[in-house]
């Protein structure tokens, strides 16, 4: 059993990974009850994000996953969970397989954040319309 934490934008995912049968349990602050299935994500793209680290290593349905989210946005949640799952998998696999995850880009965190609004501007970069008179 291994716990890990990962972030994407303003979402944080805590993942507990243990050997089992492929059961996924998801808890979120926006959803009051826990969901005992990957069907929490309505889009197939988000479900594939969760399972992609297992597909790279050909270990689908060999681990049970418990995910706890803090933050909203299905895309941010799925990407944060993918990173946390990849980090947790590193304790179960060999160093050669860790390199496969690294080459697939699964161990790299996306550190981009929203830029703050600048004084004298309409948004972060958008300027007010110029008026000569």
Coordinates of C-alpha atoms in Angstrom, one line a residue:
X1 CA 0.0 0.0 0.0
X2 CA 1.4 3.4 -1.0
X3 CA 0.0 7.0 -0.6
X4 CA 1.0 9.9 -2.8
X5 CA -0.1 13.4 -3.5
X6 CA -0.1 15.3 -6.8
X7 CA -1.4 18.7 -8.0
X8 CA -2.7 20.1 -11.3
X9 CA -3.7 23.8 -11.5
X10 CA -5.9 24.2 -8.4
X11 CA -6.8 20.6 -7.9
X12 CA -5.0 18.2 -5.5
X13 CA -5.3 14.4 -5.7
X14 CA -4.3 12.0 -2.9
X15 CA -4.0 8.4 -4.2
X16 CA -3.7 5.2 -2.2
X17 CA -2.6 2.3 -4.3
X18 CA -2.5 -1.3 -3.3
X19 CA -2.5 -4.7 -5.1
X20 CA -5.9 -6.0 -5.7
X21 CA -8.6 -6.5 -8.4
X22 CA -8.8 -3.1 -10.1
X23 CA -11.4 -1.4 -7.9
X24 CA -11.6 2.4 -8.0
X25 CA -13.0 4.5 -5.1
X26 CA -13.3 8.2 -5.6
X27 CA -14.0 10.8 -2.9
X28 CA -14.4 14.5 -3.7
X29 CA -15.2 17.6 -1.8
X30 CA -17.8 18.6 -4.4
X31 CA -19.6 15.2 -4.2
X32 CA -20.6 14.5 -0.6
X33 CA -20.7 10.7 -1.0
X34 CA -17.9 8.4 -2.2
X35 CA -18.2 6.9 -5.7
X36 CA -17.2 3.3 -5.9
X37 CA -16.6 3.3 -9.6
X38 CA -14.7 5.0 -12.4
X39 CA -18.1 6.2 -13.7
X40 CA -17.6 9.3 -11.6
X41 CA -16.0 10.7 -14.8
X42 CA -18.7 11.1 -17.5
X43 CA -16.2 11.4 -20.4
X44 CA -14.1 8.5 -21.6
X45 CA -11.1 10.8 -22.0
X46 CA -11.0 11.4 -18.2
X47 CA -11.3 7.6 -17.5
X48 CA -8.5 6.9 -19.9
X49 CA -6.3 9.5 -18.1
X50 CA -6.7 7.4 -14.9
X51 CA -5.9 4.1 -16.5
X52 CA -3.1 5.3 -18.8
X53 CA -0.2 4.5 -16.4
X54 CA -1.4 1.0 -16.0
X55 CA -1.8 0.6 -19.8
X56 CA 1.8 1.7 -20.4
X57 CA 3.0 -1.0 -18.0
X58 CA 0.4 -3.6 -19.1
X59 CA -0.9 -3.9 -15.5
X60 CA -4.6 -3.1 -15.8
X61 CA -6.8 -4.5 -13.0
X62 CA -3.9 -5.5 -10.8
X63 CA -4.2 -2.6 -8.3
X64 CA -7.0 -1.1 -6.2
X65 CA -7.1 2.7 -6.3
X66 CA -8.5 5.1 -3.6
X67 CA -8.6 8.7 -4.8
X68 CA -9.4 11.8 -2.7
X69 CA -9.8 15.1 -4.5
X70 CA -9.6 18.7 -3.2
X71 CA -10.6 21.0 -6.0
X72 CA -13.0 21.1 -8.9
X73 CA -12.8 20.4 -12.6
X74 CA -12.9 16.9 -14.1
X75 CA -9.9 17.5 -16.4
X76 CA -7.7 18.8 -13.6
X77 CA -8.9 16.0 -11.3
X78 CA -8.1 13.3 -13.8
X79 CA -4.6 14.7 -14.7
X80 CA -3.8 15.2 -11.0
X81 CA -4.9 11.6 -10.3
X82 CA -2.8 10.3 -13.2
X83 CA 0.3 11.9 -11.9
X84 CA -0.4 10.6 -8.3
X85 CA -1.0 7.1 -9.7
X86 CA 2.2 7.2 -11.7
X87 CA 4.2 8.3 -8.6
X88 CA 2.6 5.6 -6.5
X89 CA 3.3 2.9 -9.1
X90 CA 7.1 3.7 -8.9
X91 CA 7.2 1.9 -5.5
X92 CA 5.8 -1.3 -7.1
X93 CA 7.8 -1.6 -10.3
X94 CA 11.5 -1.9 -11.4
X95 CA 13.7 1.0 -12.4
X96 CA 13.5 0.0 -16.0
X97 CA 9.7 0.4 -15.9
X98 CA 10.0 3.7 -14.1
X99 CA 11.9 4.9 -17.1
X100 CA 9.0 3.8 -19.4
X101 CA 6.7 6.1 -17.3
X102 CA 9.2 8.9 -17.5
X103 CA 9.5 8.6 -21.3
X104 CA 5.7 8.6 -21.6
X105 CA 5.6 11.9 -19.7
X106 CA 3.7 10.5 -16.7
X107 CA 6.1 11.7 -14.0
X108 CA 6.3 15.3 -15.0
X109 CA 4.1 17.9 -13.2
X110 CA 2.5 20.7 -15.1
X111 CA 3.4 23.8 -13.1
X112 CA 1.4 26.3 -15.1
X113 CA -1.0 28.5 -13.1
X114 CA -3.4 31.2 -13.9
X115 CA -1.7 34.6 -14.1
X116 CA -3.0 37.3 -11.8
X117 CA -4.8 40.4 -13.0
X118 CA -2.3 43.3 -13.5
X119 CA -3.1 46.8 -12.3
X120 CA -4.2 49.2 -15.1
X121 CA -5.3 46.3 -17.3
X122 CA -8.6 44.6 -18.0
X123 CA -7.4 41.1 -17.4
X124 CA -4.0 39.5 -16.8
X125 CA -2.8 40.7 -20.2
X126 CA -5.7 42.4 -22.0
X127 CA -5.4 46.1 -22.1
X128 CA -8.1 48.7 -22.1
X129 CA -9.2 50.1 -25.4
X130 CA -7.1 53.2 -26.4
X131 CA -9.0 56.4 -26.7
X132 CA -7.2 59.5 -27.9
X133 CA -9.9 61.9 -26.8

